[in-house]
Tab-separated table of C-alpha atoms in Angstrom:
chain	number	residue	atom	x	y	z
A	1	MET	CA	34.296	90.340	127.413
A	2	PRO	CA	37.787	90.206	125.941
A	3	GLY	CA	38.146	88.809	122.448
A	4	ARG	CA	34.460	88.958	121.484
A	5	SER	CA	34.764	92.228	119.582
A	6	ASP	CA	37.225	90.656	117.096
A	7	GLN	CA	34.707	87.982	116.062
A	8	THR	CA	32.657	88.715	112.975
A	9	VAL	CA	29.146	87.320	112.951
A	10	PRO	CA	28.261	86.784	109.292
A	11	LEU	CA	25.007	87.984	107.791
A	12	ALA	CA	22.817	84.907	107.161
A	13	VAL	CA	21.363	84.843	103.641
A	14	LYS	CA	18.894	82.208	102.434
A	15	ILE	CA	19.360	81.059	98.823
A	16	VAL	CA	17.247	78.518	96.918
A	17	VAL	CA	18.623	76.094	94.317
A	18	SER	CA	15.929	74.824	91.970
A	19	GLY	CA	15.356	73.141	88.621
A	20	GLY	CA	14.049	69.929	87.117
A	21	LEU	CA	14.570	66.304	88.082
A	22	GLY	CA	18.173	65.148	87.754
A	23	VAL	CA	19.597	68.575	86.936
A	24	GLY	CA	22.259	68.470	89.679
A	25	LYS	CA	20.812	70.411	92.629
A	26	THR	CA	22.031	67.930	95.275
A	27	THR	CA	25.479	67.799	93.641
A	28	PHE	CA	25.634	71.611	93.384
A	29	ILE	CA	25.001	72.078	97.113
A	30	ALA	CA	27.280	69.215	98.183
A	31	ALA	CA	30.159	70.568	96.067
A	32	VAL	CA	30.302	73.854	97.948
A	33	SER	CA	28.879	73.230	101.427
A	34	GLU	CA	31.305	73.754	104.319
A	35	ILE	CA	29.164	71.588	106.570
A	36	GLU	CA	28.018	68.029	105.969
A	37	PRO	CA	25.173	68.659	103.521
A	38	LEU	CA	21.714	67.386	104.355
A	39	ASP	CA	19.870	65.642	101.583
A	40	THR	CA	16.626	63.720	101.403
A	41	GLU	CA	17.607	61.433	98.543
A	42	ALA	CA	15.407	58.360	98.259
A	43	PRO	CA	15.478	55.505	95.744
A	44	LEU	CA	13.257	55.891	92.703
A	45	THR	CA	10.442	53.379	92.996
A	46	GLN	CA	7.587	52.036	90.902
A	47	VAL	CA	5.452	54.933	92.167
A	48	SER	CA	7.388	57.303	89.912
A	49	VAL	CA	6.939	55.194	86.747
A	50	GLY	CA	4.819	57.130	84.268
A	51	VAL	CA	4.895	60.180	86.565
A	52	ASP	CA	8.534	61.304	86.621
A	53	SER	CA	10.179	61.348	83.192
A	54	LEU	CA	13.756	60.027	83.191
A	55	ASP	CA	14.368	60.706	79.495
A	56	GLY	CA	17.984	61.806	79.227
A	57	VAL	CA	18.802	60.773	82.816
A	58	GLU	CA	17.987	57.068	82.637
A	59	SER	CA	20.863	56.152	84.953
A	60	LYS	CA	19.376	58.175	87.839
A	61	THR	CA	18.417	55.881	90.736
A	62	THR	CA	17.620	58.345	93.549
A	63	THR	CA	15.741	61.616	93.859
A	64	THR	CA	15.226	64.433	96.365
A	65	VAL	CA	11.865	64.063	98.081
A	66	ALA	CA	11.899	67.079	100.419
A	67	LEU	CA	14.977	69.328	100.321
A	68	ASP	CA	18.752	69.610	100.226
A	69	PHE	CA	20.603	71.897	102.635
A	70	GLY	CA	24.126	73.274	102.906
A	71	ARG	CA	26.028	76.350	104.077
A	72	ILE	CA	28.955	78.328	102.712
A	73	ARG	CA	30.633	81.576	103.759
A	74	LEU	CA	31.346	83.688	100.704
A	75	ASP	CA	33.502	85.932	102.885
A	76	PRO	CA	33.730	86.649	106.641
A	77	THR	CA	30.632	88.860	106.448
A	78	ILE	CA	28.155	86.688	104.470
A	79	ALA	CA	27.020	83.094	105.067
A	80	LEU	CA	24.763	81.560	102.440
A	81	TYR	CA	22.277	78.940	103.560
A	82	LEU	CA	21.392	76.851	100.509
A	83	PHE	CA	18.027	75.107	100.199
A	84	GLY	CA	17.498	72.756	97.249
A	85	THR	CA	13.967	72.088	96.011
A	86	PRO	CA	12.731	68.694	94.802
A	87	GLY	CA	12.612	68.557	91.006
A	88	GLN	CA	9.420	66.587	90.459
A	89	GLY	CA	6.183	68.449	89.874
A	90	ARG	CA	4.378	66.261	92.413
A	91	PHE	CA	6.525	67.742	95.201
A	92	SER	CA	6.115	71.377	94.104
A	93	PHE	CA	3.735	71.998	97.029
A	94	LEU	CA	6.910	72.185	99.174
A	95	TRP	CA	8.321	75.132	97.228
A	96	ASP	CA	6.349	77.884	98.981
A	97	ASP	CA	7.786	76.873	102.357
A	98	LEU	CA	11.328	76.429	101.011
A	99	VAL	CA	11.459	79.829	99.310
A	100	GLU	CA	9.977	81.838	102.180
A	101	GLY	CA	12.540	84.430	103.246
A	102	ALA	CA	14.964	83.631	100.401
A	103	LEU	CA	16.815	86.585	98.850
A	104	GLY	CA	17.490	84.863	95.531
A	105	THR	CA	17.506	81.651	93.527
A	106	VAL	CA	19.792	79.619	91.299
A	107	VAL	CA	17.773	77.795	88.629
A	108	LEU	CA	19.804	74.903	87.210
A	109	ALA	CA	19.211	73.778	83.634
A	110	ASP	CA	20.227	70.720	81.610
A	111	THR	CA	20.352	71.350	77.839
A	112	ARG	CA	19.345	67.707	77.243
A	113	ARG	CA	16.046	68.432	79.038
A	114	ILE	CA	15.819	72.213	78.791
A	115	GLU	CA	12.025	72.196	79.064
A	116	ASP	CA	12.308	70.836	82.622
A	117	CYS	CA	13.410	74.236	83.933
A	118	TYR	CA	10.229	76.016	82.765
A	119	PRO	CA	8.222	75.320	85.963
A	120	ALA	CA	11.023	76.780	88.117
A	121	LEU	CA	11.473	79.802	85.838
A	122	ASP	CA	7.721	80.479	85.794
A	123	TYR	CA	7.530	80.123	89.567
A	124	PHE	CA	10.420	82.440	90.400
A	125	GLU	CA	9.465	85.027	87.775
A	126	ALA	CA	6.001	85.141	89.384
A	127	GLN	CA	7.617	85.548	92.819
A	128	GLY	CA	9.604	88.530	91.551
A	129	ALA	CA	12.734	87.330	93.365
A	130	PRO	CA	16.163	87.753	91.733
A	131	PHE	CA	17.484	84.606	90.077
A	132	VAL	CA	20.241	83.426	87.785
A	133	LEU	CA	20.119	80.540	85.330
A	134	ALA	CA	23.073	78.142	85.551
A	135	VAL	CA	23.453	75.638	82.708
A	136	ASN	CA	24.994	72.524	84.242
A	137	ARG	CA	27.596	70.970	81.946
A	138	PHE	CA	26.895	67.266	81.626
A	139	ASP	CA	29.353	64.943	79.902
A	140	GLY	CA	28.168	64.265	76.361
A	141	ALA	CA	25.565	67.059	76.326
A	142	VAL	CA	25.523	69.481	73.391
A	143	ARG	CA	27.045	72.830	74.393
A	144	PHE	CA	25.155	76.039	73.671
A	145	GLU	CA	26.242	79.620	74.167
A	146	PRO	CA	24.545	81.391	77.104
A	147	ASP	CA	22.794	83.793	74.708
A	148	GLU	CA	21.367	80.813	72.776
A	149	VAL	CA	19.973	79.384	76.018
A	150	ARG	CA	18.584	82.807	76.992
A	151	GLU	CA	16.802	83.121	73.649
A	152	ALA	CA	15.434	79.555	73.775
A	153	LEU	CA	13.960	80.179	77.233
A	154	GLY	CA	12.754	83.713	76.517
A	155	LEU	CA	14.732	85.241	79.393
A	156	GLY	CA	15.265	88.980	79.641
A	157	ALA	CA	18.691	90.549	79.229
A	158	ASP	CA	18.737	91.323	82.969
A	159	VAL	CA	18.820	87.623	83.955
A	160	PRO	CA	22.397	86.285	84.162
A	161	VAL	CA	22.863	83.026	82.239
A	162	LEU	CA	26.041	81.133	83.127
A	163	GLU	CA	27.632	77.778	82.460
A	164	CYS	CA	28.693	75.736	85.463
A	165	ASP	CA	29.878	72.325	86.542
A	166	ALA	CA	27.863	71.406	89.636
A	167	ARG	CA	30.641	69.001	90.687
A	168	GLU	CA	33.281	71.738	90.966
A	169	ARG	CA	33.434	73.974	94.028
A	170	GLY	CA	34.946	76.933	92.168
A	171	SER	CA	32.303	76.805	89.459
A	172	VAL	CA	29.492	76.702	92.029
A	173	ARG	CA	31.032	79.632	93.941
A	174	ASP	CA	31.097	81.655	90.717
A	175	VAL	CA	27.374	81.043	90.210
A	176	LEU	CA	26.587	82.020	93.810
A	177	GLY	CA	28.725	85.145	93.433
A	178	ALA	CA	26.780	86.132	90.295
A	179	LEU	CA	23.519	85.607	92.165
A	180	MET	CA	24.675	87.779	95.071
A	181	ASP	CA	25.672	90.518	92.595
A	182	ARG	CA	22.147	90.373	91.173
A	183	VAL	CA	20.532	90.366	94.634
A	184	ILE	CA	22.560	93.395	95.715
A	185	GLY	CA	21.853	95.184	92.431
A	186	SER	CA	18.115	94.570	92.624
A	187	ARG	CA	17.941	95.735	96.245
A	188	ALA	CA	19.938	98.889	95.459
A	189	ALA	CA	17.960	99.763	92.315
A	190	PRO	CA	14.899	101.349	94.047
A	191	GLY	CA	17.231	103.634	96.041
A	192	ARG	CA	19.089	104.693	92.913
A	193	ARG	CA	15.812	105.469	91.185
A	194	ALA	CA	14.642	107.546	94.157
A	195	VAL	CA	17.888	109.565	94.155
A	196	ALA	CA	17.571	110.112	90.400
A	197	ALA	CA	13.985	111.296	90.841
A	198	GLN	CA	15.046	113.822	93.490
A	199	GLY	CA	17.818	115.177	91.226
């Protein structure tokens, strides 16, 4: 059929965005999505009192209860499908389904509540999937150098640690680009090792 050969069908890549409660996952996806993002934000209710800590994010009034979803084309050949996980531990049973088939993960961190990213880091390290840590810059939060954050969290030198502003499209694209570089590098590494072994 005429004209169909000029159309490029992008490779669909599933990416997960994770981290603690109030770290900016919904904002991160909404800032970059080229489609109307799907979110499952619901008002915080009395049920969460004493269960979900809001220390440092007291002004938060809603929370993700299932997932966030968005899509962005990095270039004509790659479309990223972004799935955001809920941040509360009581919804972590959803993570296994959300991460199935994902090629990599962005773990968002908030230096005011840095300990909240430990469950996500532990989970994705156990999965063995490539991930990057993105420190979301919140107004009024103390700034730390990426290497200071790496050391505080005990991350290896191979894990990219970046600063980002989850409200800014360009900043989010930079984080996703760094993740794709890591995904491609990790997938190419076994082949490089095999070639080296043959030489």
